[in-house]
PDB file of C-alpha atoms in Angstrom:
ATOM      1  CA  UNK A   1     -87.717 117.917 274.587  1.00  0.00           C
ATOM      2  CA  UNK A   2     -88.610 117.932 278.189  1.00  0.00           C
ATOM      3  CA  UNK A   3     -87.933 120.952 280.443  1.00  0.00           C
ATOM      4  CA  UNK A   4     -86.062 120.088 283.650  1.00  0.00           C
ATOM      5  CA  UNK A   5     -87.746 122.078 286.364  1.00  0.00           C
ATOM      6  CA  UNK A   6     -85.662 123.184 289.330  1.00  0.00           C
ATOM      7  CA  UNK A   7     -87.195 123.876 292.653  1.00  0.00           C
ATOM      8  CA  UNK A   8     -86.097 126.867 294.653  1.00  0.00           C
ATOM      9  CA  UNK A   9     -84.355 125.999 297.914  1.00  0.00           C
ATOM     10  CA  UNK A  10     -86.428 126.315 300.976  1.00  0.00           C
ATOM     11  CA  UNK A  11     -85.547 129.333 303.074  1.00  0.00           C
ATOM     12  CA  UNK A  12     -83.272 128.455 305.924  1.00  0.00           C
ATOM     13  CA  UNK A  13     -84.635 128.705 309.384  1.00  0.00           C
ATOM     14  CA  UNK A  14     -83.487 131.668 311.433  1.00  0.00           C
ATOM     15  CA  UNK A  15     -80.672 130.888 313.867  1.00  0.00           C
ATOM     16  CA  UNK A  16     -81.895 129.663 317.171  1.00  0.00           C
ATOM     17  CA  UNK A  17     -81.302 131.790 320.179  1.00  0.00           C
ATOM     18  CA  UNK A  18     -78.373 130.706 322.327  1.00  0.00           C
ATOM     19  CA  UNK A  19     -79.679 128.335 324.965  1.00  0.00           C
ATOM     20  CA  UNK A  20     -79.319 129.161 328.582  1.00  0.00           C
ATOM     21  CA  UNK A  21     -76.599 127.360 330.469  1.00  0.00           C
ATOM     22  CA  UNK A  22     -77.311 123.666 330.403  1.00  0.00           C
ATOM     23  CA  UNK A  23     -76.921 121.672 333.624  1.00  0.00           C
ATOM     24  CA  UNK A  24     -73.690 120.175 332.209  1.00  0.00           C
ATOM     25  CA  UNK A  25     -72.068 123.508 331.437  1.00  0.00           C
ATOM     26  CA  UNK A  26     -73.209 124.878 334.797  1.00  0.00           C
ATOM     27  CA  UNK A  27     -71.579 121.924 336.548  1.00  0.00           C
ATOM     28  CA  UNK A  28     -68.352 122.559 334.648  1.00  0.00           C
ATOM     29  CA  UNK A  29     -68.361 126.206 335.600  1.00  0.00           C
ATOM     30  CA  UNK A  30     -68.977 125.379 339.237  1.00  0.00           C
ATOM     31  CA  UNK A  31     -66.278 122.698 339.122  1.00  0.00           C
ATOM     32  CA  UNK A  32     -63.706 125.085 337.694  1.00  0.00           C
ATOM     33  CA  UNK A  33     -64.615 127.759 340.199  1.00  0.00           C
ATOM     34  CA  UNK A  34     -64.922 125.722 343.384  1.00  0.00           C
ATOM     35  CA  UNK A  35     -64.022 122.047 343.045  1.00  0.00           C
ATOM     36  CA  UNK A  36     -60.727 122.385 341.186  1.00  0.00           C
ATOM     37  CA  UNK A  37     -59.248 124.970 343.606  1.00  0.00           C
ATOM     38  CA  UNK A  38     -60.274 122.734 346.500  1.00  0.00           C
ATOM     39  CA  UNK A  39     -58.576 119.704 344.931  1.00  0.00           C
ATOM     40  CA  UNK A  40     -55.457 121.766 344.155  1.00  0.00           C
ATOM     41  CA  UNK A  41     -55.280 122.898 347.764  1.00  0.00           C
ATOM     42  CA  UNK A  42     -55.684 119.329 349.013  1.00  0.00           C
ATOM     43  CA  UNK A  43     -52.847 118.166 346.760  1.00  0.00           C
ATOM     44  CA  UNK A  44     -50.412 121.058 347.203  1.00  0.00           C
ATOM     45  CA  UNK A  45     -50.882 122.512 350.668  1.00  0.00           C
ATOM     46  CA  UNK A  46     -49.564 119.460 352.548  1.00  0.00           C
ATOM     47  CA  UNK A  47     -46.448 119.534 350.355  1.00  0.00           C
ATOM     48  CA  UNK A  48     -45.986 123.260 350.975  1.00  0.00           C
ATOM     49  CA  UNK A  49     -46.264 122.728 354.731  1.00  0.00           C
ATOM     50  CA  UNK A  50     -43.850 119.774 354.650  1.00  0.00           C
ATOM     51  CA  UNK A  51     -41.124 121.801 352.926  1.00  0.00           C
ATOM     52  CA  UNK A  52     -41.731 124.676 355.297  1.00  0.00           C
ATOM     53  CA  UNK A  53     -41.057 122.343 358.207  1.00  0.00           C
ATOM     54  CA  UNK A  54     -37.940 120.980 356.486  1.00  0.00           C
ATOM     55  CA  UNK A  55     -36.508 124.464 355.907  1.00  0.00           C
ATOM     56  CA  UNK A  56     -33.513 125.408 358.076  1.00  0.00           C
ATOM     57  CA  UNK A  57     -32.939 129.074 357.178  1.00  0.00           C
ATOM     58  CA  UNK A  58     -33.731 131.192 360.234  1.00  0.00           C
ATOM     59  CA  UNK A  59     -32.746 134.535 358.670  1.00  0.00           C
ATOM     60  CA  UNK A  60     -35.679 134.824 356.297  1.00  0.00           C
ATOM     61  CA  UNK A  61     -37.303 138.235 355.878  1.00  0.00           C
ATOM     62  CA  UNK A  62     -40.581 138.675 354.023  1.00  0.00           C
ATOM     63  CA  UNK A  63     -43.480 136.355 353.339  1.00  0.00           C
ATOM     64  CA  UNK A  64     -43.440 134.532 349.992  1.00  0.00           C
ATOM     65  CA  UNK A  65     -46.482 133.729 347.891  1.00  0.00           C
ATOM     66  CA  UNK A  66     -45.986 129.952 347.856  1.00  0.00           C
ATOM     67  CA  UNK A  67     -47.915 128.236 345.076  1.00  0.00           C
ATOM     68  CA  UNK A  68     -45.270 125.488 345.010  1.00  0.00           C
ATOM     69  CA  UNK A  69     -43.243 124.141 347.962  1.00  0.00           C
ATOM     70  CA  UNK A  70     -40.131 126.184 348.813  1.00  0.00           C
ATOM     71  CA  UNK A  71     -37.139 124.859 350.730  1.00  0.00           C
ATOM     72  CA  UNK A  72     -35.131 127.643 352.416  1.00  0.00           C
ATOM     73  CA  UNK A  73     -31.865 126.179 353.725  1.00  0.00           C
ATOM     74  CA  UNK A  74     -28.578 127.374 355.196  1.00  0.00           C
ATOM     75  CA  UNK A  75     -27.307 129.805 357.836  1.00  0.00           C
ATOM     76  CA  UNK A  76     -27.199 132.831 355.516  1.00  0.00           C
ATOM     77  CA  UNK A  77     -29.846 135.505 354.905  1.00  0.00           C
ATOM     78  CA  UNK A  78     -32.804 135.590 352.499  1.00  0.00           C
ATOM     79  CA  UNK A  79     -34.666 138.881 352.010  1.00  0.00           C
ATOM     80  CA  UNK A  80     -37.926 138.865 350.047  1.00  0.00           C
ATOM     81  CA  UNK A  81     -39.865 141.930 348.959  1.00  0.00           C
ATOM     82  CA  UNK A  82     -43.637 142.254 348.801  1.00  0.00           C
ATOM     83  CA  UNK A  83     -45.530 139.728 346.701  1.00  0.00           C
ATOM     84  CA  UNK A  84     -42.584 137.540 345.663  1.00  0.00           C
ATOM     85  CA  UNK A  85     -44.150 134.431 344.122  1.00  0.00           C
ATOM     86  CA  UNK A  86     -42.797 130.894 343.833  1.00  0.00           C
ATOM     87  CA  UNK A  87     -44.491 128.397 341.505  1.00  0.00           C
ATOM     88  CA  UNK A  88     -46.990 128.571 338.664  1.00  0.00           C
ATOM     89  CA  UNK A  89     -50.036 126.326 338.336  1.00  0.00           C
ATOM     90  CA  UNK A  90     -50.148 126.084 334.542  1.00  0.00           C
ATOM     91  CA  UNK A  91     -46.586 124.837 334.032  1.00  0.00           C
ATOM     92  CA  UNK A  92     -44.848 121.441 334.220  1.00  0.00           C
ATOM     93  CA  UNK A  93     -43.650 120.029 337.541  1.00  0.00           C
ATOM     94  CA  UNK A  94     -46.129 122.060 339.571  1.00  0.00           C
ATOM     95  CA  UNK A  95     -47.220 119.121 341.716  1.00  0.00           C
ATOM     96  CA  UNK A  96     -44.002 117.083 341.622  1.00  0.00           C
ATOM     97  CA  UNK A  97     -41.240 119.694 342.028  1.00  0.00           C
ATOM     98  CA  UNK A  98     -40.196 122.363 344.506  1.00  0.00           C
ATOM     99  CA  UNK A  99     -38.190 125.611 344.664  1.00  0.00           C
ATOM    100  CA  UNK A 100     -34.768 125.432 346.352  1.00  0.00           C
ATOM    101  CA  UNK A 101     -33.312 128.589 347.925  1.00  0.00           C
ATOM    102  CA  UNK A 102     -29.971 128.062 349.674  1.00  0.00           C
ATOM    103  CA  UNK A 103     -27.616 130.409 351.516  1.00  0.00           C
ATOM    104  CA  UNK A 104     -24.931 127.920 352.423  1.00  0.00           C
ATOM    105  CA  UNK A 105     -22.774 129.957 354.818  1.00  0.00           C
ATOM    106  CA  UNK A 106     -23.358 132.718 357.339  1.00  0.00           C
ATOM    107  CA  UNK A 107     -22.153 135.463 354.977  1.00  0.00           C
ATOM    108  CA  UNK A 108     -24.298 134.401 352.018  1.00  0.00           C
ATOM    109  CA  UNK A 109     -27.291 136.554 351.062  1.00  0.00           C
ATOM    110  CA  UNK A 110     -30.106 136.309 348.521  1.00  0.00           C
ATOM    111  CA  UNK A 111     -32.293 139.365 347.971  1.00  0.00           C
ATOM    112  CA  UNK A 112     -35.413 139.484 345.766  1.00  0.00           C
ATOM    113  CA  UNK A 113     -37.377 142.633 344.908  1.00  0.00           C
ATOM    114  CA  UNK A 114     -41.108 143.263 345.054  1.00  0.00           C
ATOM    115  CA  UNK A 115     -43.512 141.322 342.814  1.00  0.00           C
ATOM    116  CA  UNK A 116     -40.866 139.132 341.219  1.00  0.00           C
ATOM    117  CA  UNK A 117     -42.259 135.761 340.111  1.00  0.00           C
ATOM    118  CA  UNK A 118     -40.461 132.427 339.822  1.00  0.00           C
ATOM    119  CA  UNK A 119     -41.895 129.478 337.924  1.00  0.00           C
ATOM    120  CA  UNK A 120     -41.595 125.876 339.113  1.00  0.00           C
ATOM    121  CA  UNK A 121     -38.392 124.113 340.180  1.00  0.00           C
ATOM    122  CA  UNK A 122     -36.304 127.212 340.835  1.00  0.00           C
ATOM    123  CA  UNK A 123     -32.722 126.845 342.150  1.00  0.00           C
ATOM    124  CA  UNK A 124     -31.048 129.818 343.879  1.00  0.00           C
ATOM    125  CA  UNK A 125     -27.792 129.103 345.689  1.00  0.00           C
ATOM    126  CA  UNK A 126     -25.332 131.515 347.292  1.00  0.00           C
ATOM    127  CA  UNK A 127     -22.127 130.664 349.087  1.00  0.00           C
ATOM    128  CA  UNK A 128     -20.253 133.826 348.184  1.00  0.00           C
ATOM    129  CA  UNK A 129     -20.953 137.515 347.648  1.00  0.00           C
ATOM    130  CA  UNK A 130     -24.644 136.951 347.098  1.00  0.00           C
ATOM    131  CA  UNK A 131     -27.498 137.146 344.592  1.00  0.00           C
ATOM    132  CA  UNK A 132     -29.533 140.326 344.115  1.00  0.00           C
ATOM    133  CA  UNK A 133     -32.678 140.244 342.001  1.00  0.00           C
ATOM    134  CA  UNK A 134     -34.700 143.362 341.262  1.00  0.00           C
ATOM    135  CA  UNK A 135     -38.434 143.956 341.297  1.00  0.00           C
ATOM    136  CA  UNK A 136     -41.069 142.855 338.757  1.00  0.00           C
ATOM    137  CA  UNK A 137     -38.858 140.135 337.257  1.00  0.00           C
ATOM    138  CA  UNK A 138     -40.209 136.970 335.621  1.00  0.00           C
ATOM    139  CA  UNK A 139     -38.346 133.653 335.657  1.00  0.00           C
ATOM    140  CA  UNK A 140     -39.409 130.534 333.757  1.00  0.00           C
ATOM    141  CA  UNK A 141     -39.452 126.999 335.095  1.00  0.00           C
ATOM    142  CA  UNK A 142     -36.183 125.302 336.082  1.00  0.00           C
ATOM    143  CA  UNK A 143     -34.113 128.493 336.261  1.00  0.00           C
ATOM    144  CA  UNK A 144     -30.820 128.176 338.173  1.00  0.00           C
ATOM    145  CA  UNK A 145     -28.763 131.069 339.607  1.00  0.00           C
ATOM    146  CA  UNK A 146     -25.409 130.627 341.384  1.00  0.00           C
ATOM    147  CA  UNK A 147     -22.779 133.009 342.788  1.00  0.00           C
ATOM    148  CA  UNK A 148     -20.045 130.356 343.013  1.00  0.00           C
ATOM    149  CA  UNK A 149     -18.193 127.714 340.992  1.00  0.00           C
ATOM    150  CA  UNK A 150     -18.532 125.454 344.078  1.00  0.00           C
ATOM    151  CA  UNK A 151     -15.259 123.688 343.154  1.00  0.00           C
ATOM    152  CA  UNK A 152     -11.881 124.881 341.941  1.00  0.00           C
ATOM    153  CA  UNK A 153     -11.100 124.344 338.268  1.00  0.00           C
ATOM    154  CA  UNK A 154      -7.553 123.137 338.973  1.00  0.00           C
ATOM    155  CA  UNK A 155      -7.791 119.314 339.007  1.00  0.00           C
ATOM    156  CA  UNK A 156      -5.342 119.052 341.910  1.00  0.00           C
ATOM    157  CA  UNK A 157      -7.486 121.368 344.066  1.00  0.00           C
ATOM    158  CA  UNK A 158     -10.940 120.489 342.836  1.00  0.00           C
ATOM    159  CA  UNK A 159     -11.785 118.740 346.096  1.00  0.00           C
ATOM    160  CA  UNK A 160     -10.986 120.788 349.185  1.00  0.00           C
ATOM    161  CA  UNK A 161      -9.857 123.911 347.335  1.00  0.00           C
ATOM    162  CA  UNK A 162     -11.376 127.383 347.440  1.00  0.00           C
ATOM    163  CA  UNK A 163     -13.909 127.997 344.654  1.00  0.00           C
ATOM    164  CA  UNK A 164     -14.259 131.349 342.956  1.00  0.00           C
ATOM    165  CA  UNK A 165     -17.305 133.385 343.929  1.00  0.00           C
ATOM    166  CA  UNK A 166     -18.736 136.680 342.676  1.00  0.00           C
ATOM    167  CA  UNK A 167     -21.902 138.735 343.137  1.00  0.00           C
ATOM    168  CA  UNK A 168     -24.845 138.159 340.786  1.00  0.00           C
ATOM    169  CA  UNK A 169     -26.981 141.256 340.131  1.00  0.00           C
ATOM    170  CA  UNK A 170     -30.203 141.193 338.118  1.00  0.00           C
ATOM    171  CA  UNK A 171     -32.021 144.465 337.451  1.00  0.00           C
ATOM    172  CA  UNK A 172     -35.723 145.300 337.485  1.00  0.00           C
ATOM    173  CA  UNK A 173     -38.243 143.853 335.024  1.00  0.00           C
ATOM    174  CA  UNK A 174     -35.903 141.174 333.662  1.00  0.00           C
ATOM    175  CA  UNK A 175     -37.505 138.181 331.932  1.00  0.00           C
ATOM    176  CA  UNK A 176     -35.531 134.907 331.911  1.00  0.00           C
ATOM    177  CA  UNK A 177     -37.057 131.999 329.999  1.00  0.00           C
ATOM    178  CA  UNK A 178     -37.349 128.351 330.947  1.00  0.00           C
ATOM    179  CA  UNK A 179     -34.132 126.522 331.785  1.00  0.00           C
ATOM    180  CA  UNK A 180     -31.888 129.605 331.976  1.00  0.00           C
ATOM    181  CA  UNK A 181     -28.687 129.280 334.026  1.00  0.00           C
ATOM    182  CA  UNK A 182     -27.050 132.424 335.435  1.00  0.00           C
ATOM    183  CA  UNK A 183     -23.521 131.969 336.768  1.00  0.00           C
ATOM    184  CA  UNK A 184     -21.292 133.832 339.198  1.00  0.00           C
ATOM    185  CA  UNK A 185     -20.249 137.434 338.604  1.00  0.00           C
ATOM    186  CA  UNK A 186     -23.011 138.160 336.069  1.00  0.00           C
ATOM    187  CA  UNK A 187     -24.933 141.428 335.899  1.00  0.00           C
ATOM    188  CA  UNK A 188     -28.135 141.588 333.843  1.00  0.00           C
ATOM    189  CA  UNK A 189     -29.467 145.072 333.188  1.00  0.00           C
ATOM    190  CA  UNK A 190     -33.061 146.116 333.730  1.00  0.00           C
ATOM    191  CA  UNK A 191     -35.755 145.220 331.157  1.00  0.00           C
ATOM    192  CA  UNK A 192     -33.600 142.641 329.366  1.00  0.00           C
ATOM    193  CA  UNK A 193     -34.844 139.250 328.139  1.00  0.00           C
ATOM    194  CA  UNK A 194     -32.804 136.042 328.380  1.00  0.00           C
ATOM    195  CA  UNK A 195     -33.892 133.343 325.925  1.00  0.00           C
ATOM    196  CA  UNK A 196     -34.956 129.907 327.129  1.00  0.00           C
ATOM    197  CA  UNK A 197     -32.128 127.459 327.780  1.00  0.00           C
ATOM    198  CA  UNK A 198     -29.407 130.124 327.792  1.00  0.00           C
ATOM    199  CA  UNK A 199     -26.292 129.915 329.975  1.00  0.00           C
ATOM    200  CA  UNK A 200     -25.313 133.415 331.093  1.00  0.00           C
ATOM    201  CA  UNK A 201     -21.584 133.547 331.834  1.00  0.00           C
ATOM    202  CA  UNK A 202     -20.940 137.223 331.027  1.00  0.00           C
ATOM    203  CA  UNK A 203     -22.801 140.384 331.942  1.00  0.00           C
ATOM    204  CA  UNK A 204     -25.737 141.503 329.766  1.00  0.00           C
ATOM    205  CA  UNK A 205     -26.650 145.199 329.377  1.00  0.00           C
ATOM    206  CA  UNK A 206     -30.072 146.714 329.976  1.00  0.00           C
ATOM    207  CA  UNK A 207     -32.819 146.660 327.386  1.00  0.00           C
ATOM    208  CA  UNK A 208     -31.655 143.819 325.138  1.00  0.00           C
ATOM    209  CA  UNK A 209     -32.536 140.265 324.136  1.00  0.00           C
ATOM    210  CA  UNK A 210     -29.744 137.758 324.786  1.00  0.00           C
ATOM    211  CA  UNK A 211     -29.652 134.025 324.161  1.00  0.00           C
ATOM    212  CA  UNK A 212     -27.352 131.064 323.610  1.00  0.00           C
ATOM    213  CA  UNK A 213     -24.639 129.101 325.386  1.00  0.00           C
ATOM    214  CA  UNK A 214     -22.840 131.246 326.303  1.00  0.00           C
ATOM    215  CA  UNK A 215     -25.518 133.936 326.080  1.00  0.00           C
ATOM    216  CA  UNK A 216     -24.852 136.806 323.675  1.00  0.00           C
ATOM    217  CA  UNK A 217     -26.819 139.934 322.837  1.00  0.00           C
ATOM    218  CA  UNK A 218     -29.082 139.367 319.818  1.00  0.00           C
ATOM    219  CA  UNK A 219     -30.698 142.780 319.522  1.00  0.00           C
ATOM    220  CA  UNK A 220     -31.911 145.776 321.448  1.00  0.00           C
ATOM    221  CA  UNK A 221     -35.504 146.052 322.620  1.00  0.00           C
TER     222      UNK A 221
END
């Protein structure tokens, strides 16, 4: 009978020390820090300037943080607080879309509080009592907010009639997800969350999560 000898495994080598930044990784770091911002500016700044030149609203108060082009149109009034931001780099449609803010008659007014941020392809339009948005709000991409039906519901008066309008009021620290639509006469209380894709046709209280079409309260926060 022959003994089968087993050899002990050789001790593994100690882990090597982490190498210093290789030239490749250093190039990547420098590219992310300097080259990419420069390319982004080359691509986006001409678009931002073009839409600024195309804007017709002369009653604009406040200076927006414009990461995406913004078109301000109409004879009404737009009032922006400090640090109101339009556009978000890490979201769809950043380079192809724009934000549309319209006050379509002299009495229309859109007011946005300090530090509120809008993602790409925003649509705000007032032709009635106005839109008031509080401070520190967050809005996802492709959000739309209107204070008017824009046409009468009666088929006989749909063209040329007088549409219904009503004030939209959104409190502080509201978060509305991507694709939310907020219609005339709606109030959304402070700190509430509106789920992505919701259509808000009725008022939502403060401190809740609401979602759906039409949006309904799901639970309290």
